[in-house]
């Protein structure tokens, strides 16, 4: 009788919490194991977004062992040239998160280099077709701050998850996105000549 009451209670608690529980009834009953099953399912559901998909990007991003500047340095050892962007993102919309570093080589060939965020090893690379090569070359002409240096400068503001050349506006600069341990994101501008970091309030102005 007690075993049936425990199972009913656990099942009811799981339904109220929006989860499911599987209670394994044994001769003596195990209230601790049944309660753990319900608790584990509920905590896992907390990690899902509104569409029911698991939302792990934030956790993976902050826990990356290889920094943006280290990923860039690793990519340049594999492919020489000028790094134009580096981003920590899902590989082909999959579960694996990698650093993707875009390198413009001396012969104007674009290379996309994938770097392991845990070890810094090169996972692969391929060439890309880009139509803004001349624009990028012009924007970086006379620049004294590289993408690697921009990533290091922005690292003082949080974990850098991306650094990219912003050459769309009047004032060309490096643009970096950082994330703090609490999950808050912030965009920054890094001056191409001085390396000075300032907050990018463009989105706020548009709102």
PDB file of C-alpha atoms in Angstrom:
ATOM      1  CA  UNK A   1       0.000   0.000   0.000  1.00  0.00           C
ATOM      2  CA  UNK A   2       2.765   2.437   0.899  1.00  0.00           C
ATOM      3  CA  UNK A   3       4.546   1.663  -2.377  1.00  0.00           C
ATOM      4  CA  UNK A   4       1.420   2.534  -4.392  1.00  0.00           C
ATOM      5  CA  UNK A   5       0.993   5.803  -2.506  1.00  0.00           C
ATOM      6  CA  UNK A   6       4.613   6.790  -3.186  1.00  0.00           C
ATOM      7  CA  UNK A   7       4.315   6.032  -6.906  1.00  0.00           C
ATOM      8  CA  UNK A   8       1.064   7.986  -7.163  1.00  0.00           C
ATOM      9  CA  UNK A   9       2.602  10.962  -5.346  1.00  0.00           C
ATOM     10  CA  UNK A  10       5.694  11.022  -7.566  1.00  0.00           C
ATOM     11  CA  UNK A  11       3.607  10.757 -10.730  1.00  0.00           C
ATOM     12  CA  UNK A  12       1.358  13.598  -9.611  1.00  0.00           C
ATOM     13  CA  UNK A  13       4.342  15.797  -8.758  1.00  0.00           C
ATOM     14  CA  UNK A  14       5.874  15.143 -12.178  1.00  0.00           C
ATOM     15  CA  UNK A  15       2.642  16.046 -13.983  1.00  0.00           C
ATOM     16  CA  UNK A  16       2.303  19.273 -12.013  1.00  0.00           C
ATOM     17  CA  UNK A  17       5.932  20.189 -12.837  1.00  0.00           C
ATOM     18  CA  UNK A  18       5.373  19.607 -16.536  1.00  0.00           C
ATOM     19  CA  UNK A  19       7.714  16.589 -16.671  1.00  0.00           C
ATOM     20  CA  UNK A  20       7.384  12.834 -16.687  1.00  0.00           C
ATOM     21  CA  UNK A  21       8.705  10.265 -14.279  1.00  0.00           C
ATOM     22  CA  UNK A  22       9.220   6.533 -14.444  1.00  0.00           C
ATOM     23  CA  UNK A  23       8.851   4.902 -11.056  1.00  0.00           C
ATOM     24  CA  UNK A  24      10.370   1.441 -10.790  1.00  0.00           C
ATOM     25  CA  UNK A  25       8.520  -0.522  -8.139  1.00  0.00           C
ATOM     26  CA  UNK A  26      10.613  -3.026  -6.200  1.00  0.00           C
ATOM     27  CA  UNK A  27       9.805  -5.221  -3.252  1.00  0.00           C
ATOM     28  CA  UNK A  28      10.907  -2.680  -0.674  1.00  0.00           C
ATOM     29  CA  UNK A  29      10.237   0.470  -2.748  1.00  0.00           C
ATOM     30  CA  UNK A  30      12.787   3.274  -3.132  1.00  0.00           C
ATOM     31  CA  UNK A  31      11.351   6.731  -2.457  1.00  0.00           C
ATOM     32  CA  UNK A  32      14.729   8.407  -3.013  1.00  0.00           C
ATOM     33  CA  UNK A  33      15.214   6.897  -6.485  1.00  0.00           C
ATOM     34  CA  UNK A  34      11.670   7.757  -7.579  1.00  0.00           C
ATOM     35  CA  UNK A  35      12.027  11.329  -6.340  1.00  0.00           C
ATOM     36  CA  UNK A  36      15.381  11.649  -8.130  1.00  0.00           C
ATOM     37  CA  UNK A  37      13.800  10.522 -11.417  1.00  0.00           C
ATOM     38  CA  UNK A  38      11.173  13.258 -11.219  1.00  0.00           C
ATOM     39  CA  UNK A  39      13.680  15.908 -10.181  1.00  0.00           C
ATOM     40  CA  UNK A  40      16.116  15.058 -12.979  1.00  0.00           C
ATOM     41  CA  UNK A  41      13.437  15.299 -15.653  1.00  0.00           C
ATOM     42  CA  UNK A  42      12.198  18.627 -14.311  1.00  0.00           C
ATOM     43  CA  UNK A  43      15.676  20.135 -14.249  1.00  0.00           C
ATOM     44  CA  UNK A  44      16.331  18.945 -17.815  1.00  0.00           C
ATOM     45  CA  UNK A  45      13.125  20.601 -18.981  1.00  0.00           C
ATOM     46  CA  UNK A  46      14.388  23.908 -17.577  1.00  0.00           C
ATOM     47  CA  UNK A  47      17.114  23.848 -20.258  1.00  0.00           C
ATOM     48  CA  UNK A  48      14.623  23.824 -23.122  1.00  0.00           C
ATOM     49  CA  UNK A  49      13.405  26.892 -24.978  1.00  0.00           C
ATOM     50  CA  UNK A  50       9.812  27.790 -25.927  1.00  0.00           C
ATOM     51  CA  UNK A  51       9.929  25.457 -28.943  1.00  0.00           C
ATOM     52  CA  UNK A  52      10.863  22.485 -26.800  1.00  0.00           C
ATOM     53  CA  UNK A  53      14.428  22.364 -28.102  1.00  0.00           C
ATOM     54  CA  UNK A  54      17.384  22.191 -25.775  1.00  0.00           C
ATOM     55  CA  UNK A  55      19.061  25.570 -25.416  1.00  0.00           C
ATOM     56  CA  UNK A  56      22.717  24.882 -24.649  1.00  0.00           C
ATOM     57  CA  UNK A  57      24.425  27.590 -26.736  1.00  0.00           C
ATOM     58  CA  UNK A  58      24.977  29.960 -23.824  1.00  0.00           C
ATOM     59  CA  UNK A  59      26.542  27.310 -21.617  1.00  0.00           C
ATOM     60  CA  UNK A  60      28.772  25.969 -24.396  1.00  0.00           C
ATOM     61  CA  UNK A  61      29.858  29.445 -25.380  1.00  0.00           C
ATOM     62  CA  UNK A  62      30.992  30.514 -21.909  1.00  0.00           C
ATOM     63  CA  UNK A  63      32.706  27.181 -21.196  1.00  0.00           C
ATOM     64  CA  UNK A  64      34.955  27.285 -24.301  1.00  0.00           C
ATOM     65  CA  UNK A  65      38.564  26.699 -23.230  1.00  0.00           C
ATOM     66  CA  UNK A  66      40.099  28.291 -26.332  1.00  0.00           C
ATOM     67  CA  UNK A  67      39.644  32.056 -26.505  1.00  0.00           C
ATOM     68  CA  UNK A  68      38.877  34.013 -29.652  1.00  0.00           C
ATOM     69  CA  UNK A  69      42.448  35.287 -29.932  1.00  0.00           C
ATOM     70  CA  UNK A  70      43.841  31.765 -29.455  1.00  0.00           C
ATOM     71  CA  UNK A  71      41.485  30.385 -32.106  1.00  0.00           C
ATOM     72  CA  UNK A  72      42.650  33.098 -34.513  1.00  0.00           C
ATOM     73  CA  UNK A  73      46.311  32.328 -33.805  1.00  0.00           C
ATOM     74  CA  UNK A  74      45.679  28.633 -34.401  1.00  0.00           C
ATOM     75  CA  UNK A  75      43.898  29.337 -37.692  1.00  0.00           C
ATOM     76  CA  UNK A  76      46.763  31.529 -38.906  1.00  0.00           C
ATOM     77  CA  UNK A  77      49.283  28.760 -38.217  1.00  0.00           C
ATOM     78  CA  UNK A  78      47.239  26.571 -40.540  1.00  0.00           C
ATOM     79  CA  UNK A  79      46.397  29.200 -43.161  1.00  0.00           C
ATOM     80  CA  UNK A  80      48.466  32.351 -43.527  1.00  0.00           C
ATOM     81  CA  UNK A  81      46.753  35.608 -44.362  1.00  0.00           C
ATOM     82  CA  UNK A  82      44.541  38.205 -42.714  1.00  0.00           C
ATOM     83  CA  UNK A  83      41.791  37.163 -40.326  1.00  0.00           C
ATOM     84  CA  UNK A  84      38.598  39.069 -41.044  1.00  0.00           C
ATOM     85  CA  UNK A  85      36.276  37.343 -38.587  1.00  0.00           C
ATOM     86  CA  UNK A  86      36.061  34.649 -35.917  1.00  0.00           C
ATOM     87  CA  UNK A  87      32.865  33.287 -34.441  1.00  0.00           C
ATOM     88  CA  UNK A  88      31.967  30.616 -31.897  1.00  0.00           C
ATOM     89  CA  UNK A  89      28.933  28.940 -33.366  1.00  0.00           C
ATOM     90  CA  UNK A  90      27.132  25.672 -34.068  1.00  0.00           C
ATOM     91  CA  UNK A  91      28.735  23.753 -36.898  1.00  0.00           C
ATOM     92  CA  UNK A  92      26.158  23.304 -39.666  1.00  0.00           C
ATOM     93  CA  UNK A  93      23.375  23.913 -37.129  1.00  0.00           C
ATOM     94  CA  UNK A  94      24.431  20.783 -35.250  1.00  0.00           C
ATOM     95  CA  UNK A  95      25.156  20.157 -31.597  1.00  0.00           C
ATOM     96  CA  UNK A  96      28.912  20.649 -31.895  1.00  0.00           C
ATOM     97  CA  UNK A  97      30.180  24.164 -31.259  1.00  0.00           C
ATOM     98  CA  UNK A  98      33.340  25.293 -33.062  1.00  0.00           C
ATOM     99  CA  UNK A  99      35.318  28.414 -33.773  1.00  0.00           C
ATOM    100  CA  UNK A 100      34.909  29.454 -37.413  1.00  0.00           C
ATOM    101  CA  UNK A 101      37.720  31.748 -38.540  1.00  0.00           C
ATOM    102  CA  UNK A 102      37.621  33.500 -41.930  1.00  0.00           C
ATOM    103  CA  UNK A 103      41.057  34.144 -43.401  1.00  0.00           C
ATOM    104  CA  UNK A 104      41.801  36.226 -46.512  1.00  0.00           C
ATOM    105  CA  UNK A 105      45.039  34.916 -47.994  1.00  0.00           C
ATOM    106  CA  UNK A 106      47.586  36.870 -50.003  1.00  0.00           C
ATOM    107  CA  UNK A 107      46.185  35.658 -53.327  1.00  0.00           C
ATOM    108  CA  UNK A 108      42.726  36.990 -52.329  1.00  0.00           C
ATOM    109  CA  UNK A 109      41.349  33.522 -51.601  1.00  0.00           C
ATOM    110  CA  UNK A 110      38.940  33.236 -48.681  1.00  0.00           C
ATOM    111  CA  UNK A 111      39.421  30.331 -46.274  1.00  0.00           C
ATOM    112  CA  UNK A 112      37.003  29.226 -43.571  1.00  0.00           C
ATOM    113  CA  UNK A 113      38.947  27.410 -40.851  1.00  0.00           C
ATOM    114  CA  UNK A 114      37.228  25.389 -38.111  1.00  0.00           C
ATOM    115  CA  UNK A 115      38.994  25.307 -34.733  1.00  0.00           C
ATOM    116  CA  UNK A 116      38.181  23.028 -31.807  1.00  0.00           C
ATOM    117  CA  UNK A 117      37.125  25.271 -28.854  1.00  0.00           C
ATOM    118  CA  UNK A 118      38.458  22.727 -26.358  1.00  0.00           C
ATOM    119  CA  UNK A 119      41.911  21.979 -27.768  1.00  0.00           C
ATOM    120  CA  UNK A 120      42.617  24.614 -30.420  1.00  0.00           C
ATOM    121  CA  UNK A 121      43.227  21.912 -33.025  1.00  0.00           C
ATOM    122  CA  UNK A 122      42.215  22.493 -36.638  1.00  0.00           C
ATOM    123  CA  UNK A 123      39.110  20.482 -37.469  1.00  0.00           C
ATOM    124  CA  UNK A 124      39.060  21.363 -41.153  1.00  0.00           C
ATOM    125  CA  UNK A 125      39.006  24.177 -43.673  1.00  0.00           C
ATOM    126  CA  UNK A 126      37.517  25.066 -47.029  1.00  0.00           C
ATOM    127  CA  UNK A 127      37.619  27.951 -49.481  1.00  0.00           C
ATOM    128  CA  UNK A 128      34.760  30.408 -49.855  1.00  0.00           C
ATOM    129  CA  UNK A 129      33.666  32.739 -52.624  1.00  0.00           C
ATOM    130  CA  UNK A 130      33.275  36.320 -51.381  1.00  0.00           C
ATOM    131  CA  UNK A 131      32.543  39.416 -53.441  1.00  0.00           C
ATOM    132  CA  UNK A 132      33.750  42.049 -50.970  1.00  0.00           C
ATOM    133  CA  UNK A 133      37.483  41.338 -51.102  1.00  0.00           C
ATOM    134  CA  UNK A 134      38.373  44.789 -52.428  1.00  0.00           C
ATOM    135  CA  UNK A 135      36.179  46.453 -49.804  1.00  0.00           C
ATOM    136  CA  UNK A 136      37.831  44.499 -46.997  1.00  0.00           C
ATOM    137  CA  UNK A 137      41.330  45.254 -48.291  1.00  0.00           C
ATOM    138  CA  UNK A 138      40.485  48.955 -48.460  1.00  0.00           C
ATOM    139  CA  UNK A 139      39.001  48.972 -44.953  1.00  0.00           C
ATOM    140  CA  UNK A 140      42.071  47.320 -43.438  1.00  0.00           C
ATOM    141  CA  UNK A 141      44.589  49.474 -45.325  1.00  0.00           C
ATOM    142  CA  UNK A 142      46.666  51.363 -42.785  1.00  0.00           C
ATOM    143  CA  UNK A 143      45.107  49.484 -39.850  1.00  0.00           C
ATOM    144  CA  UNK A 144      47.462  48.700 -36.999  1.00  0.00           C
ATOM    145  CA  UNK A 145      45.080  46.503 -34.976  1.00  0.00           C
ATOM    146  CA  UNK A 146      44.527  42.910 -36.111  1.00  0.00           C
ATOM    147  CA  UNK A 147      41.503  40.745 -35.379  1.00  0.00           C
ATOM    148  CA  UNK A 148      43.570  38.847 -32.809  1.00  0.00           C
ATOM    149  CA  UNK A 149      44.522  42.074 -31.031  1.00  0.00           C
ATOM    150  CA  UNK A 150      40.910  43.268 -31.169  1.00  0.00           C
ATOM    151  CA  UNK A 151      39.762  40.012 -29.550  1.00  0.00           C
ATOM    152  CA  UNK A 152      42.332  40.426 -26.777  1.00  0.00           C
ATOM    153  CA  UNK A 153      41.210  44.010 -26.176  1.00  0.00           C
ATOM    154  CA  UNK A 154      37.543  43.029 -25.938  1.00  0.00           C
ATOM    155  CA  UNK A 155      38.320  40.109 -23.632  1.00  0.00           C
ATOM    156  CA  UNK A 156      38.463  42.545 -20.738  1.00  0.00           C
ATOM    157  CA  UNK A 157      34.708  43.040 -21.145  1.00  0.00           C
ATOM    158  CA  UNK A 158      33.728  39.360 -20.992  1.00  0.00           C
ATOM    159  CA  UNK A 159      34.068  36.120 -22.945  1.00  0.00           C
ATOM    160  CA  UNK A 160      34.485  37.048 -26.618  1.00  0.00           C
ATOM    161  CA  UNK A 161      32.164  34.952 -28.777  1.00  0.00           C
ATOM    162  CA  UNK A 162      32.812  36.743 -32.062  1.00  0.00           C
ATOM    163  CA  UNK A 163      34.978  39.394 -33.660  1.00  0.00           C
ATOM    164  CA  UNK A 164      34.291  40.768 -37.114  1.00  0.00           C
ATOM    165  CA  UNK A 165      35.306  43.631 -39.387  1.00  0.00           C
ATOM    166  CA  UNK A 166      32.526  46.215 -39.510  1.00  0.00           C
ATOM    167  CA  UNK A 167      33.027  48.085 -42.772  1.00  0.00           C
ATOM    168  CA  UNK A 168      29.411  48.930 -43.561  1.00  0.00           C
ATOM    169  CA  UNK A 169      29.251  52.306 -41.848  1.00  0.00           C
ATOM    170  CA  UNK A 170      31.252  55.502 -42.112  1.00  0.00           C
ATOM    171  CA  UNK A 171      33.592  54.564 -39.266  1.00  0.00           C
ATOM    172  CA  UNK A 172      35.239  51.227 -40.006  1.00  0.00           C
ATOM    173  CA  UNK A 173      36.162  49.224 -36.918  1.00  0.00           C
ATOM    174  CA  UNK A 174      36.361  45.775 -35.427  1.00  0.00           C
ATOM    175  CA  UNK A 175      33.128  44.640 -33.822  1.00  0.00           C
ATOM    176  CA  UNK A 176      33.153  42.108 -31.000  1.00  0.00           C
ATOM    177  CA  UNK A 177      30.435  40.393 -29.026  1.00  0.00           C
ATOM    178  CA  UNK A 178      31.034  39.344 -25.452  1.00  0.00           C
ATOM    179  CA  UNK A 179      29.058  37.305 -22.975  1.00  0.00           C
ATOM    180  CA  UNK A 180      29.409  37.281 -19.211  1.00  0.00           C
ATOM    181  CA  UNK A 181      28.887  34.281 -16.959  1.00  0.00           C
ATOM    182  CA  UNK A 182      25.321  35.377 -16.257  1.00  0.00           C
ATOM    183  CA  UNK A 183      24.511  35.221 -19.977  1.00  0.00           C
ATOM    184  CA  UNK A 184      24.324  38.965 -20.673  1.00  0.00           C
ATOM    185  CA  UNK A 185      25.543  39.861 -24.174  1.00  0.00           C
ATOM    186  CA  UNK A 186      27.146  43.111 -25.272  1.00  0.00           C
ATOM    187  CA  UNK A 187      28.525  44.454 -28.552  1.00  0.00           C
ATOM    188  CA  UNK A 188      31.731  46.482 -28.687  1.00  0.00           C
ATOM    189  CA  UNK A 189      33.616  48.581 -31.219  1.00  0.00           C
ATOM    190  CA  UNK A 190      37.414  48.330 -31.359  1.00  0.00           C
ATOM    191  CA  UNK A 191      39.236  51.146 -33.114  1.00  0.00           C
ATOM    192  CA  UNK A 192      41.419  49.950 -36.011  1.00  0.00           C
ATOM    193  CA  UNK A 193      44.215  52.363 -35.164  1.00  0.00           C
ATOM    194  CA  UNK A 194      44.267  52.647 -31.368  1.00  0.00           C
ATOM    195  CA  UNK A 195      42.579  49.444 -30.217  1.00  0.00           C
ATOM    196  CA  UNK A 196      40.278  51.474 -27.959  1.00  0.00           C
ATOM    197  CA  UNK A 197      37.151  49.568 -26.915  1.00  0.00           C
ATOM    198  CA  UNK A 198      33.813  51.364 -26.739  1.00  0.00           C
ATOM    199  CA  UNK A 199      30.267  50.092 -26.276  1.00  0.00           C
ATOM    200  CA  UNK A 200      28.265  49.669 -29.465  1.00  0.00           C
ATOM    201  CA  UNK A 201      24.919  51.332 -28.760  1.00  0.00           C
ATOM    202  CA  UNK A 202      23.687  51.166 -32.338  1.00  0.00           C
ATOM    203  CA  UNK A 203      20.945  48.654 -31.529  1.00  0.00           C
ATOM    204  CA  UNK A 204      19.700  50.805 -28.673  1.00  0.00           C
ATOM    205  CA  UNK A 205      19.569  53.852 -30.944  1.00  0.00           C
ATOM    206  CA  UNK A 206      17.522  51.932 -33.509  1.00  0.00           C
ATOM    207  CA  UNK A 207      15.007  50.919 -30.847  1.00  0.00           C
TER     208      UNK A 207
END
